[in-house]
XYZ file of C-alpha atoms in Angstrom:
665
model
C 97.024 137.068 145.647
C 96.963 137.242 141.891
C 100.311 138.668 140.517
C 99.783 141.980 138.819
C 99.673 141.600 135.177
C 102.490 143.784 134.435
C 104.734 141.509 136.498
C 103.898 138.419 134.407
C 106.748 138.788 131.967
C 106.799 135.331 130.603
C 102.982 135.359 129.924
C 103.228 138.801 128.714
C 105.575 137.604 126.000
C 102.811 135.746 124.554
C 100.399 138.735 124.706
C 102.686 140.952 122.889
C 103.455 138.548 120.205
C 99.834 137.921 119.659
C 98.677 141.524 119.305
C 101.676 142.516 117.262
C 101.062 139.645 114.745
C 97.563 140.326 114.554
C 98.221 144.081 113.997
C 100.827 143.336 111.273
C 98.510 141.027 109.546
C 95.639 143.388 109.986
C 93.275 140.494 110.864
C 93.058 137.803 113.530
C 91.913 137.381 117.137
C 94.228 138.857 119.858
C 91.608 138.518 122.601
C 92.019 134.827 123.380
C 95.543 134.696 123.413
C 95.940 137.554 125.644
C 93.180 136.207 127.914
C 94.793 132.669 128.100
C 98.386 133.562 128.372
C 98.486 132.956 132.042
C 97.017 129.447 131.757
C 99.296 128.610 128.847
C 102.437 129.784 130.614
C 101.663 127.478 133.641
C 100.762 124.369 131.412
C 103.487 124.821 128.792
C 106.427 125.577 131.199
C 105.370 123.482 134.243
C 103.407 120.409 133.045
C 103.450 119.777 129.352
C 105.723 116.758 128.479
C 107.167 117.569 125.003
C 110.256 117.957 122.975
C 110.447 120.929 120.658
C 113.404 119.204 118.889
C 111.222 116.214 118.047
C 107.628 117.211 117.801
C 106.523 113.580 116.702
C 108.008 111.983 119.918
C 105.670 109.136 120.589
C 105.057 109.574 124.250
C 104.554 113.410 124.273
C 101.551 115.072 125.750
C 99.118 116.057 123.078
C 97.875 119.756 123.152
C 95.025 120.915 121.216
C 93.677 124.476 120.836
C 90.017 123.851 120.237
C 89.341 127.518 119.953
C 91.545 127.715 116.960
C 90.766 131.441 116.144
C 93.286 132.146 119.038
C 95.993 130.640 116.764
C 98.690 133.219 117.798
C 98.446 131.756 121.310
C 99.804 128.510 119.974
C 102.207 129.937 117.572
C 103.829 132.227 120.341
C 104.110 129.041 122.578
C 105.678 127.109 119.848
C 108.095 129.825 119.014
C 108.948 130.567 122.679
C 109.571 126.848 123.614
C 111.933 126.156 120.892
C 109.999 124.634 118.006
C 110.669 125.502 114.212
C 108.687 128.497 114.301
C 110.754 131.543 113.855
C 110.015 135.194 114.751
C 109.895 135.770 110.836
C 107.157 133.133 110.805
C 105.277 135.101 113.440
C 105.621 138.238 111.349
C 104.219 136.167 108.445
C 100.975 135.425 110.332
C 97.971 134.715 108.117
C 100.019 135.216 104.817
C 99.996 132.693 101.962
C 102.162 129.434 102.533
C 103.235 130.656 106.005
C 103.868 128.308 108.857
C 101.331 130.516 110.862
C 98.015 130.378 108.988
C 94.861 131.937 110.461
C 93.687 128.789 112.264
C 96.131 126.004 113.254
C 96.538 123.726 110.253
C 97.855 120.206 110.752
C 101.078 119.598 108.529
C 101.855 123.225 108.312
C 103.435 123.923 111.570
C 105.804 121.757 113.817
C 104.004 121.120 117.076
C 100.318 121.548 115.848
C 98.517 118.122 116.393
C 95.332 118.850 114.554
C 93.414 121.388 112.426
C 91.131 123.438 114.561
C 88.956 125.952 112.875
C 85.255 124.687 113.101
C 84.516 125.273 116.736
C 84.015 122.079 118.854
C 86.016 119.813 116.625
C 89.172 120.401 118.449
C 87.850 119.069 121.738
C 86.427 116.073 119.722
C 89.896 115.512 118.375
C 91.252 115.643 121.869
C 88.860 112.927 122.958
C 89.898 110.799 120.039
C 93.655 111.389 121.240
C 92.737 110.349 124.816
C 90.918 107.219 123.589
C 93.946 106.297 121.382
C 96.351 106.819 124.312
C 94.324 104.734 126.680
C 93.711 101.914 124.114
C 97.308 101.726 122.851
C 98.650 101.734 126.495
C 96.327 98.871 127.306
C 97.476 96.994 124.225
C 101.176 97.391 124.632
C 102.103 98.383 128.181
C 103.450 95.459 130.275
C 104.103 95.188 133.973
C 107.191 97.316 134.591
C 107.300 98.835 131.178
C 104.702 101.869 130.904
C 105.817 103.016 127.482
C 102.613 104.789 126.631
C 101.700 107.182 129.377
C 100.856 110.779 128.699
C 98.154 113.546 129.003
C 95.938 115.129 126.500
C 95.397 118.852 127.141
C 92.813 120.958 125.299
C 91.925 124.701 125.554
C 88.494 125.586 124.494
C 85.979 128.549 124.769
C 82.323 129.509 124.962
C 81.761 128.834 121.301
C 83.076 125.194 121.653
C 80.737 124.530 124.396
C 77.711 126.008 122.503
C 78.391 123.636 119.507
C 76.467 120.509 120.012
C 79.497 118.398 119.173
C 80.963 119.229 122.448
C 78.073 117.517 124.173
C 78.332 114.441 122.114
C 82.233 114.020 122.749
C 82.345 115.141 126.268
C 79.357 112.842 127.338
C 81.172 109.892 125.801
C 84.547 110.928 127.268
C 83.101 110.710 130.828
C 81.518 107.305 130.047
C 84.786 105.906 128.850
C 86.443 107.374 131.893
C 89.160 109.195 129.980
C 91.190 110.150 133.058
C 94.223 111.507 131.070
C 92.107 114.254 129.286
C 92.400 117.684 130.919
C 90.507 120.555 129.359
C 90.773 124.278 130.181
C 87.801 126.378 129.644
C 88.496 130.069 128.806
C 85.413 131.416 130.533
C 85.538 135.025 129.393
C 81.858 135.544 128.734
C 82.575 137.239 125.477
C 81.890 136.115 121.807
C 82.101 138.058 118.510
C 78.558 139.290 119.168
C 79.299 140.468 122.762
C 78.461 139.329 126.179
C 77.231 135.662 125.881
C 74.910 135.618 128.824
C 72.046 136.551 126.602
C 72.538 133.273 124.652
C 74.611 130.999 126.768
C 73.465 130.729 130.377
C 74.402 127.042 130.870
C 75.552 125.868 134.239
C 78.778 124.433 132.777
C 80.111 122.877 135.958
C 76.843 120.958 136.546
C 76.810 120.026 132.952
C 80.174 118.314 133.054
C 79.674 116.897 136.391
C 76.559 115.289 134.992
C 78.906 113.705 132.223
C 81.115 112.242 134.864
C 83.842 114.814 134.752
C 85.992 116.342 137.588
C 85.307 119.964 137.569
C 87.330 122.881 139.095
C 86.839 126.504 139.061
C 89.723 128.888 139.199
C 91.007 132.587 138.376
C 92.468 132.097 134.949
C 95.045 134.690 135.896
C 96.368 133.231 139.067
C 99.352 131.070 138.134
C 99.359 129.154 141.499
C 95.480 128.380 141.416
C 95.888 127.160 137.769
C 99.077 124.926 138.753
C 97.232 123.284 141.657
C 94.172 122.571 139.562
C 96.061 121.118 136.872
C 97.982 118.937 139.413
C 94.609 117.649 140.726
C 93.387 117.064 137.311
C 96.496 114.760 136.441
C 95.912 113.007 139.803
C 92.447 112.062 138.791
C 92.781 108.890 136.893
C 89.178 107.816 136.230
C 87.576 111.067 135.252
C 88.411 113.526 132.515
C 88.889 117.031 133.997
C 87.420 120.446 133.188
C 89.219 123.439 134.744
C 86.996 126.451 134.321
C 89.193 129.454 134.176
C 87.565 132.805 134.690
C 89.443 135.143 132.440
C 89.440 138.606 130.966
C 89.473 138.576 127.095
C 92.120 140.993 125.801
C 93.745 140.929 129.278
C 96.312 143.880 129.490
C 94.539 146.183 127.003
C 93.350 149.199 128.861
C 90.518 150.063 126.830
C 89.466 146.766 124.991
C 90.065 144.085 127.778
C 86.705 142.400 128.592
C 85.080 143.516 125.593
C 84.107 142.096 122.093
C 86.339 144.854 120.574
C 89.343 142.584 121.252
C 87.851 139.384 120.090
C 88.326 139.344 116.369
C 90.126 142.522 115.417
C 93.568 144.179 115.776
C 93.874 146.309 118.780
C 94.985 149.272 116.758
C 98.332 151.158 117.074
C 97.144 153.651 119.654
C 95.852 150.755 121.941
C 98.847 148.764 121.471
C 100.935 151.698 122.564
C 98.874 151.880 125.760
C 98.820 148.134 126.319
C 102.655 148.141 126.125
C 102.699 150.781 128.923
C 100.258 148.842 130.905
C 102.298 145.741 130.682
C 105.562 147.681 131.337
C 106.669 146.182 127.999
C 109.614 148.374 126.738
C 110.777 146.197 123.833
C 110.050 146.886 120.158
C 107.543 144.812 118.198
C 108.530 141.141 117.819
C 111.654 141.760 119.927
C 112.225 139.571 123.029
C 114.985 139.678 125.532
C 117.262 136.851 126.226
C 115.853 136.291 129.747
C 112.353 135.737 128.134
C 113.775 133.236 125.772
C 115.766 131.412 128.630
C 112.635 131.332 130.802
C 110.611 129.717 128.201
C 113.111 127.359 126.375
C 112.027 123.681 126.703
C 114.534 122.113 124.305
C 116.962 120.831 126.967
C 114.149 119.800 129.315
C 112.307 118.035 126.425
C 115.384 116.214 125.065
C 116.064 114.781 128.636
C 112.430 113.548 128.897
C 112.645 111.901 125.402
C 116.054 110.382 126.131
C 114.722 108.898 129.456
C 111.738 107.430 127.666
C 113.909 106.137 125.002
C 115.996 104.226 127.636
C 112.679 102.752 128.843
C 111.655 101.825 125.440
C 115.134 100.123 124.848
C 114.348 97.941 128.010
C 110.971 97.198 126.555
C 112.434 96.249 123.200
C 114.732 93.697 125.047
C 111.940 92.349 127.081
C 109.243 92.301 124.447
C 110.920 92.447 121.001
C 107.907 91.408 118.965
C 105.496 93.810 120.809
C 108.054 96.679 120.194
C 108.433 95.840 116.711
C 104.653 95.930 116.210
C 104.061 99.068 118.048
C 106.530 100.883 115.796
C 104.924 99.310 112.655
C 101.515 100.665 113.811
C 102.596 104.141 114.765
C 104.501 104.552 111.515
C 101.351 103.634 109.721
C 102.641 100.566 107.814
C 100.626 97.743 106.913
C 101.620 94.237 107.866
C 103.944 92.487 105.499
C 101.438 89.854 104.680
C 98.403 92.188 104.313
C 98.606 92.350 100.597
C 98.641 88.611 100.102
C 95.825 88.111 102.513
C 93.756 90.812 100.686
C 94.458 89.545 97.330
C 93.506 85.947 98.408
C 90.203 87.085 99.850
C 89.344 89.144 96.826
C 89.958 86.199 94.676
C 87.947 84.022 96.845
C 84.895 86.442 96.630
C 85.236 86.256 92.946
C 85.412 82.446 92.860
C 82.522 81.967 95.324
C 79.577 83.871 94.194
C 77.146 85.255 96.822
C 73.970 87.359 96.198
C 74.072 89.395 99.505
C 73.697 92.985 100.450
C 77.009 94.879 100.214
C 76.675 95.814 103.961
C 77.011 92.061 104.658
C 79.872 91.862 102.084
C 81.494 94.696 104.106
C 81.014 92.772 107.403
C 82.492 89.711 105.675
C 85.479 91.603 104.487
C 86.154 93.103 108.027
C 86.122 89.609 109.461
C 88.508 88.473 106.735
C 91.030 91.260 107.141
C 90.870 92.246 110.825
C 92.917 89.216 112.071
C 95.951 90.528 110.325
C 95.033 94.204 111.106
C 94.919 94.612 114.853
C 95.098 98.374 114.322
C 91.457 98.427 113.048
C 89.379 100.276 115.578
C 85.807 100.115 114.493
C 82.635 101.787 115.584
C 79.172 102.670 114.667
C 76.650 105.400 115.776
C 74.316 103.019 117.614
C 73.632 101.077 114.297
C 76.145 98.078 114.542
C 73.335 95.538 113.810
C 72.195 97.624 110.691
C 75.717 98.916 109.574
C 77.070 95.238 110.195
C 80.298 96.832 111.561
C 80.706 94.379 114.531
C 83.155 91.646 113.700
C 84.069 88.244 115.162
C 86.989 89.323 117.273
C 85.258 92.660 118.396
C 85.862 93.784 122.027
C 84.139 96.895 123.045
C 86.090 99.655 124.808
C 83.706 100.106 127.434
C 84.334 96.601 128.509
C 88.165 96.306 127.823
C 90.470 99.223 127.405
C 92.548 96.966 125.101
C 89.604 96.446 122.835
C 88.961 97.373 119.181
C 85.497 98.591 118.974
C 83.763 101.685 120.138
C 79.965 101.969 120.612
C 79.642 105.675 119.954
C 75.938 105.961 120.549
C 73.842 108.322 118.416
C 76.620 110.738 117.965
C 77.451 110.858 114.210
C 79.237 114.285 114.253
C 81.188 113.456 117.482
C 82.056 109.898 116.325
C 83.597 111.107 113.098
C 85.672 113.822 114.747
C 86.727 111.458 117.373
C 87.938 109.101 114.707
C 89.951 112.008 113.125
C 91.699 112.417 116.431
C 92.433 108.665 116.603
C 93.942 108.631 113.254
C 96.095 111.726 113.994
C 97.294 110.048 117.075
C 98.680 107.118 115.252
C 98.616 103.363 115.715
C 95.190 102.836 114.507
C 93.084 102.711 111.401
C 89.667 104.023 112.654
C 86.433 103.203 110.846
C 83.098 104.612 111.733
C 79.558 103.927 110.521
C 76.014 105.114 110.102
C 73.324 105.470 107.488
C 74.464 107.253 104.460
C 71.658 109.875 105.132
C 73.074 110.719 108.579
C 76.358 111.468 107.147
C 74.982 114.923 106.915
C 75.257 115.218 110.842
C 79.017 114.414 110.479
C 79.697 116.303 107.305
C 82.160 118.918 108.599
C 84.281 116.044 110.334
C 84.319 114.180 107.054
C 85.547 117.230 105.432
C 88.215 117.587 107.996
C 89.551 114.083 107.685
C 89.968 114.930 103.980
C 91.544 118.314 104.720
C 94.058 116.703 107.170
C 94.742 113.719 104.854
C 93.875 111.139 107.541
C 93.183 107.471 106.834
C 89.674 107.364 108.287
C 87.243 104.895 106.804
C 83.525 106.170 106.833
C 81.141 103.370 106.346
C 77.738 104.427 105.195
C 75.042 101.884 104.643
C 71.360 102.045 103.468
C 72.563 104.040 100.548
C 69.601 104.901 98.356
C 65.810 104.822 98.017
C 66.506 101.041 98.383
C 66.319 101.694 101.994
C 62.585 101.498 101.602
C 59.937 101.945 104.121
C 61.657 104.408 106.419
C 60.872 107.079 103.771
C 62.569 110.260 102.422
C 64.142 111.265 105.703
C 66.292 108.202 105.701
C 66.736 107.750 101.844
C 69.917 109.663 100.650
C 69.795 111.562 97.392
C 72.270 114.273 97.311
C 74.771 112.834 99.677
C 76.863 110.849 97.154
C 77.364 113.983 95.133
C 78.447 115.863 98.151
C 80.960 113.257 99.178
C 82.368 113.024 95.587
C 82.768 116.821 95.494
C 85.045 116.874 98.514
C 88.722 117.146 97.507
C 90.999 114.122 98.856
C 88.156 111.784 99.676
C 87.504 108.516 97.824
C 83.962 107.422 97.675
C 83.375 103.898 96.910
C 79.918 102.394 96.007
C 80.475 98.755 95.104
C 77.901 96.473 93.322
C 78.709 93.138 94.907
C 81.063 91.078 97.232
C 84.053 91.531 95.073
C 83.904 95.175 94.753
C 83.099 95.534 98.492
C 86.209 93.703 99.231
C 88.418 95.872 97.034
C 86.897 99.021 98.265
C 87.920 98.019 101.811
C 91.381 97.000 100.717
C 91.944 100.330 98.826
C 90.644 102.228 101.758
C 93.062 100.652 104.110
C 95.994 101.088 101.746
C 95.229 104.926 101.184
C 97.363 106.258 103.993
C 96.790 109.967 103.285
C 93.170 109.897 102.058
C 89.998 109.113 103.889
C 87.425 106.867 102.153
C 83.715 106.741 102.158
C 82.424 103.185 101.677
C 78.760 103.186 100.573
C 76.876 99.921 100.941
C 73.287 98.621 100.244
C 70.619 97.403 102.562
C 69.272 95.079 99.812
C 70.867 92.149 98.405
C 72.704 92.428 95.025
C 73.798 89.899 92.589
C 77.290 88.737 91.855
C 78.874 89.814 88.930
C 81.077 87.545 86.431
C 84.536 88.780 85.920
C 87.929 87.626 84.567
C 91.270 88.103 86.355
C 91.952 91.307 84.519
C 88.541 92.632 85.368
C 89.038 91.908 88.968
C 92.534 93.578 89.042
C 90.987 96.717 87.346
C 88.333 97.248 90.069
C 91.087 98.997 92.259
C 91.360 101.654 89.454
C 87.903 102.886 90.386
C 86.289 102.185 87.007
C 86.540 99.205 84.376
C 84.791 97.656 81.734
C 82.514 95.160 83.385
C 80.713 94.033 80.096
C 82.275 94.620 76.643
C 80.348 95.263 73.483
C 79.544 92.840 70.935
C 80.705 94.205 67.609
C 81.060 98.037 67.127
C 80.868 100.166 70.191
C 77.747 102.453 69.819
C 76.883 103.244 73.491
C 78.097 103.069 77.025
C 76.290 102.478 80.351
C 77.997 103.777 83.555
C 76.693 102.422 86.831
C 77.542 101.884 90.486
C 76.357 99.945 93.362
C 72.815 98.499 93.182
C 72.228 99.954 89.809
C 74.887 97.793 88.022
C 72.353 95.022 88.124
C 70.087 97.130 85.891
C 72.795 98.157 83.745
C 73.714 94.506 83.110
C 70.134 93.472 82.383
C 69.803 96.438 79.826
C 73.188 95.372 78.454
C 71.778 91.888 77.809
C 68.643 93.135 76.207
C 70.373 95.671 73.921
C 72.975 93.280 72.794
C 70.406 90.762 71.783
C 68.848 93.666 69.720
C 72.163 93.819 67.908
C 73.220 97.101 69.579
C 77.002 97.263 70.576
C 76.741 98.413 74.210
C 79.578 98.483 76.967
C 78.872 98.412 80.701
C 81.404 100.289 82.825
C 81.235 99.765 86.690
C 82.396 102.943 88.372
C 82.690 102.015 92.120
C 85.045 105.116 92.909
C 84.985 107.864 90.376
C 87.769 109.900 92.054
C 90.185 106.961 91.873
C 89.269 106.284 88.217
C 90.043 110.091 87.476
C 93.495 109.446 88.920
C 94.441 106.808 86.292
C 96.507 107.726 83.244
C 94.578 108.992 80.230
C 95.197 105.971 78.253
C 93.502 103.744 80.743
C 90.565 106.226 81.199
C 90.070 106.493 77.402
C 90.397 102.752 77.056
C 87.497 102.402 79.431
C 85.440 105.428 78.210
C 86.493 106.109 74.569
C 86.070 109.905 74.126
C 84.758 109.556 70.700
C 81.695 107.638 71.873
C 79.375 110.254 73.136
C 76.270 108.121 73.460
C 76.518 107.580 77.179
C 73.908 106.721 79.894
C 74.771 106.773 83.701
C 72.518 105.078 86.238
C 72.540 105.557 90.009
C 69.764 105.835 92.485
C 71.144 109.186 93.562
C 70.964 112.790 92.283
C 71.451 112.926 88.541
C 73.599 116.106 88.427
C 76.955 114.488 89.341
C 77.078 112.167 86.433
C 76.827 114.785 83.602
C 80.634 115.134 83.985
C 80.888 111.716 82.445
C 78.013 111.697 79.982
C 78.269 115.267 78.936
C 75.264 117.258 77.326
C 74.704 114.432 74.723
C 74.178 111.866 77.352
C 71.314 110.943 79.851
C 71.220 110.064 83.457
C 68.798 107.613 84.955
C 68.469 108.586 88.646
C 66.874 110.884 91.268
C 65.846 114.553 90.946
C 63.587 114.580 93.964
C 63.508 113.289 97.405
C 62.100 109.703 98.042
C 58.993 108.164 99.413
C 58.159 105.735 102.101
C 57.385 102.376 100.475
C 59.100 98.870 99.928
C 62.211 99.182 97.737
C 60.678 97.095 95.065
C 57.818 99.743 94.550
C 60.140 102.649 94.792
C 62.379 101.883 91.881
C 59.571 101.625 89.252
C 57.929 104.791 90.901
C 61.084 106.916 90.328
C 61.664 105.236 87.001
C 65.080 103.666 87.884
C 64.514 100.371 86.038
C 66.117 98.163 83.328
C 63.548 99.630 80.839
C 64.366 103.251 81.660
C 67.991 102.518 81.064
C 67.245 100.719 77.732
C 65.114 103.688 76.600
C 67.771 106.259 77.646
C 70.329 104.235 75.596
C 68.195 104.228 72.600
C 67.627 107.928 72.934
C 71.213 108.890 72.725
C 72.459 106.524 70.102
């Protein structure tokens, strides 16, 4: 029989902290924390393997609150179990620079594994954690030494399951047999707009069984049933597990439980008083008795778990010292000692051995050159490996080999990217994912999240312009580059040849706290001549590719495939006696991070006769050319035709660049 709610004192501590914090902030979501308190109490006290005194312990279980609006649930758990989240932090819920922001934010709060705000991305990150755990274990565990061995737990709600991304990632999780992924579904039937049955009538059990998951249904307020279901989920090694927990939103609130009123607004002072009475909770706001803290505290237990694991790891180090050292290097995010030299040698070789090839092919060549010294590279593509050219010589697909290094994501751009965020957060890997640049739009929110969380995820986007050709405007990106460049903490590289492509990859790999978007062409592009200094300056994001003859009168700024047009215009204008400079700008964000002396040396501020050329939306480039300059590019969507016909049709030609320069001089 289910224990009366008034007797669930440990769970009720979560409930009271949640509704008090929301009330004090005068905003937030008390309903989910109150409804899921019983599930959380069972998981965090009985099953979760963690150490509050060392939130970054390698072999800890990962916990993700995908329904992130219920953040007070997680903050209450962190406080109660002994993490660096004080009662004052809870009182400061949703306030500026607090450890308890409105939604869980990675890097703000000890014990928060990922940022969860946009619904559905938390479960996607959890799938990424589970993939990373399984793959890292397969790569490093040895007989008698199981050093990577833990669960990934995730809470989610109706909203997460309605989001399409949940289908993408849960389908893949079943296919990859992620048996250490356990998900609790808060089946309360309520969203902000009310009872969800009017717009969400899926048979969730059948849905997940069709994915290949183990599915159980329990009373989400029955501790014993939750415990038994969790144990069965842990015992299932080949299938991810979904535990459907029937709950009451706002459980404990006499007048607002089971209603949308408790979802996203404070309960109110009068209802809080009644709720305290219903819970038989006699303590003041934010006041918890000693026995509650004693019942919740996980510090001693957590330290013992970690110490036991550290003893096992010491044995592993003795048996496999090189493997242990390599594992620690990877989880610390450090690059191999020889990476810099290998990278530099390859870049120089690209310059010394000219090739006129598509930059997507140059990208693949770079992966092949760097991957042998970067076993942490974990690649993938959204069913476009043959077009994105992301498959490499030593690639081994995870569906065939758990210790592999390549994921066939299928046509799941959004899911793929959010999973990669989870893999990066987990550590030990540098994930890259790929699709056509146009279909970045499907993944846009996850790209933003990688930037927000400062994760080294490499987003490979090919078929970068109207140069795609015959597939037409649905496949030809126009505004996408501007969107990526406008994203804070994202480096967008659009290289013009093999050398710039190699540099883009190297810089993306080196950028530990910044994701990168690498933009590559479908069509072949000519190799550009450079001296040693010019090659070195590519990594600065922008550099002088062709210097003026005589007095500098005008500058042409170009990226990617349009550098070829800029160089042709340069030769023509120079022959006419006009002092013109060509600046290649593969990454404007990195260029803008350089010191002012370098930037002014490349783009002298007194020279206002400037032309930018890129087969993308023109608006972005006015920040560089100003009101006096001109931009040769796109102002409309594309058309279906061969690339050779599209460039002249849209007037993105050498002659157009020449005329633009003459117009501004």
